[in-house]
Amino acid sequence: MPNLRELENAMPVAPLKIAALPSARIMGQRINDFLVEFRKTIHNDKVKTDPAFQGYSEQNYLAAAETLRFGSGEGKAVFQESVRGKDLFLLTDICNHSITYHMFGHENHMSPDDHYQDLKRVIMACNGKAHRINVIMPFLYEGRQHKRNGRESLDCAFALRELRDMGVSNFITFDAHDPRVQNAIPLNGFDNFTTPYEFIKVLLHSENDLIVDKDHLTVISPDEGALDRAIYFATVLGVDTGMFYKRRDYSTIVGGKNPIVAHEFLGDNIDGKDVIIIDDIISSGQSILDTAKQLKKRNARRVFLCCTFGLFTDGLAGFDKAYEKGCFDKVVTTNLAWLPPELYHRPYFLEADMSKFVASLIDFMNHDVSLTNTLATADKIHNILEAYDGRIH
């Protein structure tokens, strides 16, 4: 963990509590286990003697909170314990459609809107008694509707302002579709973390012959929106980068978006090279699979799909078929958003577990310690590359 010495000499803002909503219960339990372990090993004598550290080292930091539903579909949130004076972290996964509730005798799958409403209910159940409220929302609610074009709603900015007005002090998210949406709440904490270190760590662990240099590896952005991520990743790895330009039919709207007519490649020769495609979201998967097919046609050696949020909104059949045809080799995605259980049985899937990282974020924020080193992942990537090169040589 970065800044460990600074952490050991810092006082917590307030006693720590985590309220993991049903959508993020599994991730919440993993985070809790890491925090328990972190604080067992902390080298700070004050933890045992200073009253200010009362409740610092606990066996459980998860708050007992429930989100209930009436038969009409209306809901409410209830805390089974006091959160007065606590530094409260609320964890939610707005993309977890596996959570269901009954309404007029029918079973409904929860939508992002349902999860967002439950988040607000939990905040209301605090009754303003928590010392500080922090929201960890890995997939930013309505983050894809971050700007207005014509007569459109501006959902993400409004949601951030609404949560701010409810008393939320800090927002923690990952790979926001456009982090400039934080301009809606300029006086609040808004931390947007990226996941390139976890991607390369998983790939290096999986592949024994990956050569990370500009002659053997290229990082590709599937569109212009992900170019910043690709450039950063390629720069840290010391390799070339390229991108595909999505040519769309702007005269037609299908499924709420303009259909893609063709992918145009902008980049150097990739003949015989390994390729990493990096993006923030796999939604239906059509775009990233089309990109992979184009790269294979250009004689790419291996194609690795790295994505922060694997939503797979159209299921896995398209990925299964593309894998059988040799269009790609691996899919790496984090567990920051709910993943279908069947995905774990696919031979091409690699999970980047983010629970330890999120636990360290919570620990540092609870102490108001700088997150500078956490945001800068270049040194960590260089260290793991050096260890990998030493192993394969």
GROMACS .gro file of C-alpha atoms in nm:
model
  393
    1MET     CA    1   0.000   0.000   0.000
    2PRO     CA    2   0.140   0.346  -0.090
    3ASN     CA    3   0.202   0.609   0.181
    4LEU     CA    4   0.194   0.334   0.446
    5ARG     CA    5   0.417   0.525   0.687
    6GLU     CA    6   0.197   0.834   0.655
    7LEU     CA    7  -0.108   0.616   0.721
    8GLU     CA    8   0.043   0.469   1.037
    9ASN     CA    9   0.102   0.819   1.176
   10ALA     CA   10  -0.242   0.957   1.090
   11MET     CA   11  -0.564   0.965   1.288
   12PRO     CA   12  -0.889   0.848   1.134
   13VAL     CA   13  -1.149   1.112   1.052
   14ALA     CA   14  -1.408   0.911   1.246
   15PRO     CA   15  -1.484   0.544   1.317
   16LEU     CA   16  -1.520   0.356   0.989
   17LYS     CA   17  -1.838   0.193   0.860
   18ILE     CA   18  -1.921   0.048   0.520
   19ALA     CA   19  -2.278   0.008   0.397
   20ALA     CA   20  -2.269  -0.232   0.102
   21LEU     CA   21  -2.604  -0.220  -0.076
   22PRO     CA   22  -2.745  -0.555  -0.200
   23SER     CA   23  -2.605  -0.484  -0.546
   24ALA     CA   24  -2.250  -0.485  -0.406
   25ARG     CA   25  -2.269  -0.730  -0.114
   26ILE     CA   26  -2.005  -0.970  -0.249
   27MET     CA   27  -1.757  -0.692  -0.322
   28GLY     CA   28  -1.838  -0.533   0.014
   29GLN     CA   29  -1.752  -0.852   0.200
   30ARG     CA   30  -1.420  -0.882   0.018
   31ILE     CA   31  -1.335  -0.520   0.095
   32ASN     CA   32  -1.426  -0.572   0.460
   33ASP     CA   33  -1.197  -0.876   0.486
   34PHE     CA   34  -0.903  -0.678   0.349
   35LEU     CA   35  -0.969  -0.386   0.585
   36VAL     CA   36  -0.980  -0.619   0.884
   37GLU     CA   37  -0.644  -0.762   0.777
   38PHE     CA   38  -0.493  -0.418   0.707
   39ARG     CA   39  -0.577  -0.289   1.053
   40LYS     CA   40  -0.461  -0.600   1.232
   41THR     CA   41  -0.111  -0.543   1.097
   42ILE     CA   42  -0.090  -0.165   1.144
   43HIS     CA   43   0.217  -0.056   1.342
   44ASN     CA   44   0.070   0.218   1.558
   45ASP     CA   45   0.085   0.191   1.939
   46LYS     CA   46  -0.189   0.454   1.978
   47VAL     CA   47  -0.443   0.209   1.835
   48LYS     CA   48  -0.444   0.017   2.165
   49THR     CA   49  -0.421   0.308   2.410
   50ASP     CA   50  -0.561   0.631   2.262
   51PRO     CA   51  -0.940   0.678   2.303
   52ALA     CA   52  -0.939   0.856   1.965
   53PHE     CA   53  -0.869   0.516   1.807
   54GLN     CA   54  -1.159   0.339   1.977
   55GLY     CA   55  -1.316   0.097   1.730
   56TYR     CA   56  -1.020   0.130   1.494
   57SER     CA   57  -0.935  -0.239   1.468
   58GLU     CA   58  -1.255  -0.440   1.435
   59GLN     CA   59  -1.358  -0.781   1.308
   60ASN     CA   60  -1.626  -0.628   1.089
   61TYR     CA   61  -1.680  -0.283   0.936
   62LEU     CA   62  -2.000  -0.364   0.749
   63ALA     CA   63  -2.305  -0.174   0.871
   64ALA     CA   64  -2.631  -0.364   0.907
   65ALA     CA   65  -2.849  -0.194   0.647
   66GLU     CA   66  -3.143  -0.324   0.447
   67THR     CA   67  -3.336  -0.199   0.146
   68LEU     CA   68  -3.690  -0.333   0.161
   69ARG     CA   69  -3.982  -0.335  -0.082
   70PHE     CA   70  -4.355  -0.320  -0.038
   71GLY     CA   71  -4.583  -0.525  -0.260
   72SER     CA   72  -4.655  -0.216  -0.466
   73GLY     CA   73  -4.288  -0.186  -0.559
   74GLU     CA   74  -4.222   0.110  -0.330
   75GLY     CA   75  -3.914   0.083  -0.115
   76LYS     CA   76  -3.745   0.198   0.202
   77ALA     CA   77  -3.403   0.167   0.367
   78VAL     CA   78  -3.340   0.071   0.729
   79PHE     CA   79  -3.026   0.073   0.942
   80GLN     CA   80  -3.022  -0.194   1.214
   81GLU     CA   81  -2.746  -0.010   1.403
   82SER     CA   82  -2.640   0.345   1.477
   83VAL     CA   83  -2.416   0.528   1.231
   84ARG     CA   84  -2.393   0.842   1.441
   85GLY     CA   85  -2.048   0.997   1.414
   86LYS     CA   86  -1.925   0.736   1.165
   87ASP     CA   87  -1.721   0.789   0.850
   88LEU     CA   88  -1.968   0.607   0.629
   89PHE     CA   89  -1.881   0.460   0.290
   90LEU     CA   90  -2.176   0.355   0.075
   91LEU     CA   91  -2.095   0.095  -0.191
   92THR     CA   92  -2.332   0.036  -0.481
   93ASP     CA   93  -2.327  -0.134  -0.821
   94ILE     CA   94  -2.594   0.027  -1.033
   95CYS     CA   95  -2.544  -0.225  -1.314
   96ASN     CA   96  -2.632  -0.534  -1.112
   97HIS     CA   97  -2.951  -0.646  -1.284
   98SER     CA   98  -2.944  -0.984  -1.105
   99ILE     CA   99  -3.110  -0.827  -0.799
  100THR     CA  100  -3.486  -0.871  -0.812
  101TYR     CA  101  -3.794  -0.760  -0.618
  102HIS     CA  102  -4.165  -0.844  -0.635
  103MET     CA  103  -4.421  -0.593  -0.750
  104PHE     CA  104  -4.791  -0.677  -0.781
  105GLY     CA  105  -4.699  -1.045  -0.789
  106HIS     CA  106  -4.439  -1.006  -1.064
  107GLU     CA  107  -4.063  -1.040  -1.031
  108ASN     CA  108  -3.877  -0.729  -1.147
  109HIS     CA  109  -3.505  -0.703  -1.215
  110MET     CA  110  -3.355  -0.388  -1.068
  111SER     CA  111  -3.250  -0.122  -1.315
  112PRO     CA  112  -2.983   0.147  -1.260
  113ASP     CA  113  -3.269   0.382  -1.165
  114ASP     CA  114  -3.383   0.138  -0.894
  115HIS     CA  115  -3.032   0.108  -0.752
  116TYR     CA  116  -2.990   0.485  -0.752
  117GLN     CA  117  -3.316   0.531  -0.564
  118ASP     CA  118  -3.205   0.274  -0.305
  119LEU     CA  119  -2.877   0.463  -0.261
  120LYS     CA  120  -3.073   0.780  -0.183
  121ARG     CA  121  -3.292   0.588   0.061
  122VAL     CA  122  -2.986   0.464   0.252
  123ILE     CA  123  -2.854   0.821   0.270
  124MET     CA  124  -3.191   0.934   0.406
  125ALA     CA  125  -3.189   0.654   0.664
  126CYS     CA  126  -2.871   0.807   0.812
  127ASN     CA  127  -3.092   1.093   0.934
  128GLY     CA  128  -2.799   1.331   0.898
  129LYS     CA  129  -2.620   1.164   1.190
  130ALA     CA  130  -2.314   1.023   1.011
  131HIS     CA  131  -1.996   1.226   1.051
  132ARG     CA  132  -1.927   1.203   0.678
  133ILE     CA  133  -2.091   1.023   0.386
  134ASN     CA  134  -1.883   0.893   0.097
  135VAL     CA  135  -2.030   0.717  -0.208
  136ILE     CA  136  -1.833   0.451  -0.394
  137MET     CA  137  -2.008   0.404  -0.726
  138PRO     CA  138  -1.764   0.224  -0.960
  139PHE     CA  139  -1.990   0.258  -1.264
  140LEU     CA  140  -2.105   0.620  -1.249
  141TYR     CA  141  -2.483   0.647  -1.267
  142GLU     CA  142  -2.586   0.788  -1.606
  143GLY     CA  143  -2.218   0.850  -1.680
  144ARG     CA  144  -2.281   0.783  -2.048
  145GLN     CA  145  -2.533   1.069  -2.054
  146HIS     CA  146  -2.270   1.322  -1.946
  147LYS     CA  147  -2.331   1.600  -2.197
  148ARG     CA  148  -2.626   1.758  -2.369
  149ASN     CA  149  -2.679   1.749  -2.744
  150GLY     CA  150  -2.996   1.933  -2.837
  151ARG     CA  151  -3.314   1.854  -2.645
  152GLU     CA  152  -3.167   1.596  -2.408
  153SER     CA  153  -3.160   1.537  -2.036
  154LEU     CA  154  -2.837   1.591  -1.843
  155ASP     CA  155  -2.875   1.301  -1.603
  156CYS     CA  156  -2.527   1.244  -1.459
  157ALA     CA  157  -2.465   1.606  -1.361
  158PHE     CA  158  -2.808   1.628  -1.201
  159ALA     CA  159  -2.756   1.305  -1.004
  160LEU     CA  160  -2.423   1.431  -0.867
  161ARG     CA  161  -2.581   1.756  -0.756
  162GLU     CA  162  -2.873   1.572  -0.599
  163LEU     CA  163  -2.639   1.352  -0.394
  164ARG     CA  164  -2.432   1.654  -0.296
  165ASP     CA  165  -2.744   1.828  -0.169
  166MET     CA  166  -2.824   1.515   0.035
  167GLY     CA  167  -2.496   1.554   0.223
  168VAL     CA  168  -2.250   1.336   0.030
  169SER     CA  169  -1.896   1.469   0.076
  170ASN     CA  170  -1.692   1.247  -0.155
  171PHE     CA  171  -1.760   1.049  -0.471
  172ILE     CA  172  -1.535   0.763  -0.576
  173THR     CA  173  -1.578   0.618  -0.922
  174PHE     CA  174  -1.374   0.428  -1.182
  175ASP     CA  175  -1.306   0.508  -1.544
  176ALA     CA  176  -1.581   0.767  -1.572
  177HIS     CA  177  -1.699   0.789  -1.932
  178ASP     CA  178  -1.614   1.159  -1.917
  179PRO     CA  179  -1.457   1.271  -1.585
  180ARG     CA  180  -1.531   1.635  -1.670
  181VAL     CA  181  -1.880   1.570  -1.534
  182GLN     CA  182  -1.725   1.646  -1.192
  183ASN     CA  183  -1.749   2.014  -1.292
  184ALA     CA  184  -2.113   1.989  -1.182
  185ILE     CA  185  -1.994   1.965  -0.818
  186PRO     CA  186  -1.665   2.163  -0.808
  187LEU     CA  187  -1.659   2.199  -0.428
  188ASN     CA  188  -1.700   1.828  -0.351
  189GLY     CA  189  -1.449   1.547  -0.356
  190PHE     CA  190  -1.462   1.352  -0.682
  191ASP     CA  191  -1.199   1.083  -0.740
  192ASN     CA  192  -1.189   0.894  -1.069
  193PHE     CA  193  -0.955   0.595  -1.069
  194THR     CA  194  -0.830   0.394  -1.366
  195THR     CA  195  -0.736   0.027  -1.388
  196PRO     CA  196  -0.434  -0.018  -1.623
  197TYR     CA  197  -0.216  -0.165  -1.348
  198GLU     CA  198  -0.468  -0.441  -1.278
  199PHE     CA  199  -0.498  -0.518  -1.649
  200ILE     CA  200  -0.126  -0.564  -1.708
  201LYS     CA  201  -0.085  -0.755  -1.382
  202VAL     CA  202  -0.350  -1.009  -1.485
  203LEU     CA  203  -0.213  -1.042  -1.838
  204LEU     CA  204   0.144  -1.096  -1.718
  205HIS     CA  205   0.022  -1.359  -1.475
  206SER     CA  206  -0.173  -1.535  -1.750
  207GLU     CA  207   0.076  -1.517  -2.039
  208ASN     CA  208   0.431  -1.651  -2.004
  209ASP     CA  209   0.566  -1.514  -2.332
  210LEU     CA  210   0.436  -1.157  -2.351
  211ILE     CA  211   0.714  -0.926  -2.471
  212VAL     CA  212   0.640  -0.569  -2.367
  213ASP     CA  213   0.822  -0.344  -2.612
  214LYS     CA  214   0.732  -0.144  -2.922
  215ASP     CA  215   0.842  -0.421  -3.159
  216HIS     CA  216   0.610  -0.683  -3.012
  217LEU     CA  217   0.314  -0.506  -2.848
  218THR     CA  218   0.068  -0.231  -2.940
  219VAL     CA  219  -0.215  -0.070  -2.742
  220ILE     CA  220  -0.526   0.009  -2.944
  221SER     CA  221  -0.824   0.231  -2.868
  222PRO     CA  222  -1.149   0.103  -3.025
  223ASP     CA  223  -1.269   0.462  -3.075
  224GLU     CA  224  -1.168   0.822  -3.019
  225GLY     CA  225  -1.335   0.831  -2.677
  226ALA     CA  226  -1.092   0.578  -2.529
  227LEU     CA  227  -0.782   0.729  -2.688
  228ASP     CA  228  -0.663   0.900  -2.368
  229ARG     CA  229  -0.664   0.565  -2.185
  230ALA     CA  230  -0.474   0.396  -2.467
  231ILE     CA  231  -0.213   0.673  -2.489
  232TYR     CA  232  -0.148   0.661  -2.113
  233PHE     CA  233  -0.125   0.283  -2.107
  234ALA     CA  234   0.103   0.272  -2.413
  235THR     CA  235   0.326   0.548  -2.275
  236VAL     CA  236   0.375   0.369  -1.943
  237LEU     CA  237   0.445   0.039  -2.119
  238GLY     CA  238   0.677   0.205  -2.371
  239VAL     CA  239   0.490   0.075  -2.677
  240ASP     CA  240   0.309   0.222  -2.979
  241THR     CA  241  -0.057   0.308  -2.987
  242GLY     CA  242  -0.330   0.331  -3.247
  243MET     CA  243  -0.703   0.381  -3.273
  244PHE     CA  244  -1.012   0.302  -3.474
  245TYR     CA  245  -1.248   0.572  -3.586
  246LYS     CA  246  -1.613   0.475  -3.575
  247ARG     CA  247  -1.791   0.600  -3.884
  248ARG     CA  248  -2.159   0.625  -3.786
  249ASP     CA  249  -2.486   0.681  -3.967
  250TYR     CA  250  -2.609   0.995  -3.795
  251SER     CA  251  -2.933   0.994  -3.990
  252THR     CA  252  -3.056   0.684  -3.805
  253ILE     CA  253  -3.102   0.592  -3.438
  254VAL     CA  254  -3.108   0.225  -3.336
  255GLY     CA  255  -3.133   0.128  -2.969
  256GLY     CA  256  -3.080   0.489  -2.863
  257LYS     CA  257  -2.758   0.540  -3.061
  258ASN     CA  258  -2.636   0.595  -3.414
  259PRO     CA  259  -2.533   0.263  -3.578
  260ILE     CA  260  -2.170   0.211  -3.676
  261VAL     CA  261  -2.113   0.193  -4.051
  262ALA     CA  262  -1.741   0.104  -4.047
  263HIS     CA  263  -1.426   0.107  -3.835
  264GLU     CA  264  -1.133   0.298  -3.985
  265PHE     CA  265  -0.787   0.215  -3.844
  266LEU     CA  266  -0.533   0.487  -3.764
  267GLY     CA  267  -0.200   0.344  -3.660
  268ASP     CA  268   0.125   0.170  -3.753
  269ASN     CA  269   0.171  -0.178  -3.894
  270ILE     CA  270   0.064  -0.446  -3.642
  271ASP     CA  271   0.167  -0.749  -3.845
  272GLY     CA  272   0.278  -1.023  -3.603
  273LYS     CA  273   0.236  -0.806  -3.292
  274ASP     CA  274   0.035  -0.872  -2.978
  275VAL     CA  275  -0.240  -0.615  -2.933
  276ILE     CA  276  -0.418  -0.487  -2.621
  277ILE     CA  277  -0.752  -0.319  -2.687
  278ILE     CA  278  -0.842  -0.100  -2.390
  279ASP     CA  279  -1.181   0.059  -2.320
  280ASP     CA  280  -1.402   0.156  -2.029
  281ILE     CA  281  -1.719  -0.042  -2.110
  282ILE     CA  282  -1.814  -0.360  -2.289
  283SER     CA  283  -2.185  -0.305  -2.341
  284SER     CA  284  -2.320  -0.530  -2.616
  285GLY     CA  285  -1.962  -0.600  -2.725
  286GLN     CA  286  -2.026  -0.529  -3.092
  287SER     CA  287  -1.776  -0.245  -3.113
  288ILE     CA  288  -1.484  -0.415  -2.938
  289LEU     CA  289  -1.542  -0.743  -3.124
  290ASP     CA  290  -1.549  -0.562  -3.459
  291THR     CA  291  -1.222  -0.396  -3.361
  292ALA     CA  292  -1.070  -0.733  -3.273
  293LYS     CA  293  -1.180  -0.881  -3.607
  294GLN     CA  294  -1.023  -0.591  -3.794
  295LEU     CA  295  -0.696  -0.638  -3.607
  296LYS     CA  296  -0.688  -1.010  -3.682
  297LYS     CA  297  -0.739  -0.928  -4.049
  298ARG     CA  298  -0.430  -0.712  -4.020
  299ASN     CA  299  -0.243  -1.021  -3.896
  300ALA     CA  300  -0.223  -0.935  -3.526
  301ARG     CA  301  -0.062  -1.223  -3.333
  302ARG     CA  302  -0.281  -1.217  -3.022
  303VAL     CA  303  -0.562  -0.981  -2.926
  304PHE     CA  304  -0.642  -0.908  -2.561
  305LEU     CA  305  -0.961  -0.720  -2.474
  306CYS     CA  306  -0.921  -0.513  -2.155
  307CYS     CA  307  -1.224  -0.335  -2.019
  308THR     CA  308  -1.310  -0.188  -1.679
  309PHE     CA  309  -1.680  -0.276  -1.690
  310GLY     CA  310  -1.798  -0.593  -1.860
  311LEU     CA  311  -2.175  -0.547  -1.889
  312PHE     CA  312  -2.239  -0.798  -2.173
  313THR     CA  313  -2.588  -0.659  -2.229
  314ASP     CA  314  -2.652  -0.895  -2.523
  315GLY     CA  315  -2.517  -1.202  -2.345
  316LEU     CA  316  -2.203  -1.405  -2.417
  317ALA     CA  317  -2.304  -1.583  -2.738
  318GLY     CA  318  -2.133  -1.324  -2.958
  319PHE     CA  319  -1.809  -1.353  -2.761
  320ASP     CA  320  -1.824  -1.732  -2.767
  321LYS     CA  321  -1.862  -1.732  -3.145
  322ALA     CA  322  -1.586  -1.473  -3.195
  323TYR     CA  323  -1.351  -1.671  -2.970
  324GLU     CA  324  -1.417  -1.991  -3.161
  325LYS     CA  325  -1.329  -1.807  -3.483
  326GLY     CA  326  -1.003  -1.684  -3.328
  327CYS     CA  327  -1.097  -1.315  -3.329
  328PHE     CA  328  -0.951  -1.259  -2.984
  329ASP     CA  329  -0.755  -1.450  -2.718
  330LYS     CA  330  -0.854  -1.313  -2.376
  331VAL     CA  331  -1.111  -1.082  -2.218
  332VAL     CA  332  -0.989  -0.904  -1.905
  333THR     CA  333  -1.246  -0.715  -1.702
  334THR     CA  334  -1.275  -0.606  -1.341
  335ASN     CA  335  -1.530  -0.714  -1.082
  336LEU     CA  336  -1.632  -0.353  -1.016
  337ALA     CA  337  -1.961  -0.429  -1.190
  338TRP     CA  338  -2.163  -0.748  -1.156
  339LEU     CA  339  -2.049  -1.022  -1.394
  340PRO     CA  340  -2.272  -1.310  -1.512
  341PRO     CA  341  -2.171  -1.631  -1.330
  342GLU     CA  342  -2.136  -1.823  -1.657
  343LEU     CA  343  -1.860  -1.585  -1.765
  344TYR     CA  344  -1.627  -1.739  -1.505
  345HIS     CA  345  -1.647  -2.071  -1.692
  346ARG     CA  346  -1.538  -1.925  -2.025
  347PRO     CA  347  -1.180  -2.019  -2.127
  348TYR     CA  348  -1.113  -1.668  -2.252
  349PHE     CA  349  -1.209  -1.480  -1.935
  350LEU     CA  350  -0.966  -1.325  -1.685
  351GLU     CA  351  -1.090  -1.133  -1.380
  352ALA     CA  352  -0.907  -0.831  -1.242
  353ASP     CA  353  -1.004  -0.830  -0.874
  354MET     CA  354  -1.034  -0.472  -0.746
  355SER     CA  355  -1.146  -0.542  -0.388
  356LYS     CA  356  -0.802  -0.496  -0.229
  357PHE     CA  357  -0.750  -0.169  -0.416
  358VAL     CA  358  -1.090  -0.033  -0.308
  359ALA     CA  359  -1.018  -0.139   0.052
  360SER     CA  360  -0.691   0.058   0.046
  361LEU     CA  361  -0.875   0.362  -0.093
  362ILE     CA  362  -1.125   0.347   0.192
  363ASP     CA  363  -0.846   0.310   0.448
  364PHE     CA  364  -0.654   0.611   0.316
  365MET     CA  365  -0.964   0.828   0.283
  366ASN     CA  366  -1.069   0.740   0.636
  367HIS     CA  367  -0.734   0.887   0.749
  368ASP     CA  368  -0.749   1.184   0.508
  369VAL     CA  369  -0.414   1.073   0.366
  370SER     CA  370  -0.310   1.186   0.018
  371LEU     CA  371  -0.408   0.954  -0.266
  372THR     CA  372  -0.141   1.091  -0.501
  373ASN     CA  373   0.057   0.768  -0.516
  374THR     CA  374  -0.261   0.568  -0.560
  375LEU     CA  375  -0.359   0.773  -0.863
  376ALA     CA  376  -0.011   0.742  -1.018
  377THR     CA  377   0.021   0.381  -1.130
  378ALA     CA  378   0.322   0.420  -1.360
  379ASP     CA  379   0.579   0.315  -1.096
  380LYS     CA  380   0.373   0.010  -1.000
  381ILE     CA  381   0.348  -0.097  -1.364
  382HIS     CA  382   0.722  -0.051  -1.417
  383ASN     CA  383   0.797  -0.260  -1.109
  384ILE     CA  384   0.576  -0.548  -1.218
  385LEU     CA  385   0.725  -0.537  -1.569
  386GLU     CA  386   1.077  -0.560  -1.428
  387ALA     CA  387   0.980  -0.859  -1.216
  388TYR     CA  388   0.815  -1.024  -1.519
  389ASP     CA  389   1.119  -0.966  -1.744
  390GLY     CA  390   1.344  -1.116  -1.481
  391ARG     CA  391   1.119  -1.421  -1.460
  392ILE     CA  392   1.094  -1.497  -1.833
  393HIS     CA  393   1.467  -1.437  -1.888
   0.00000   0.00000   0.00000
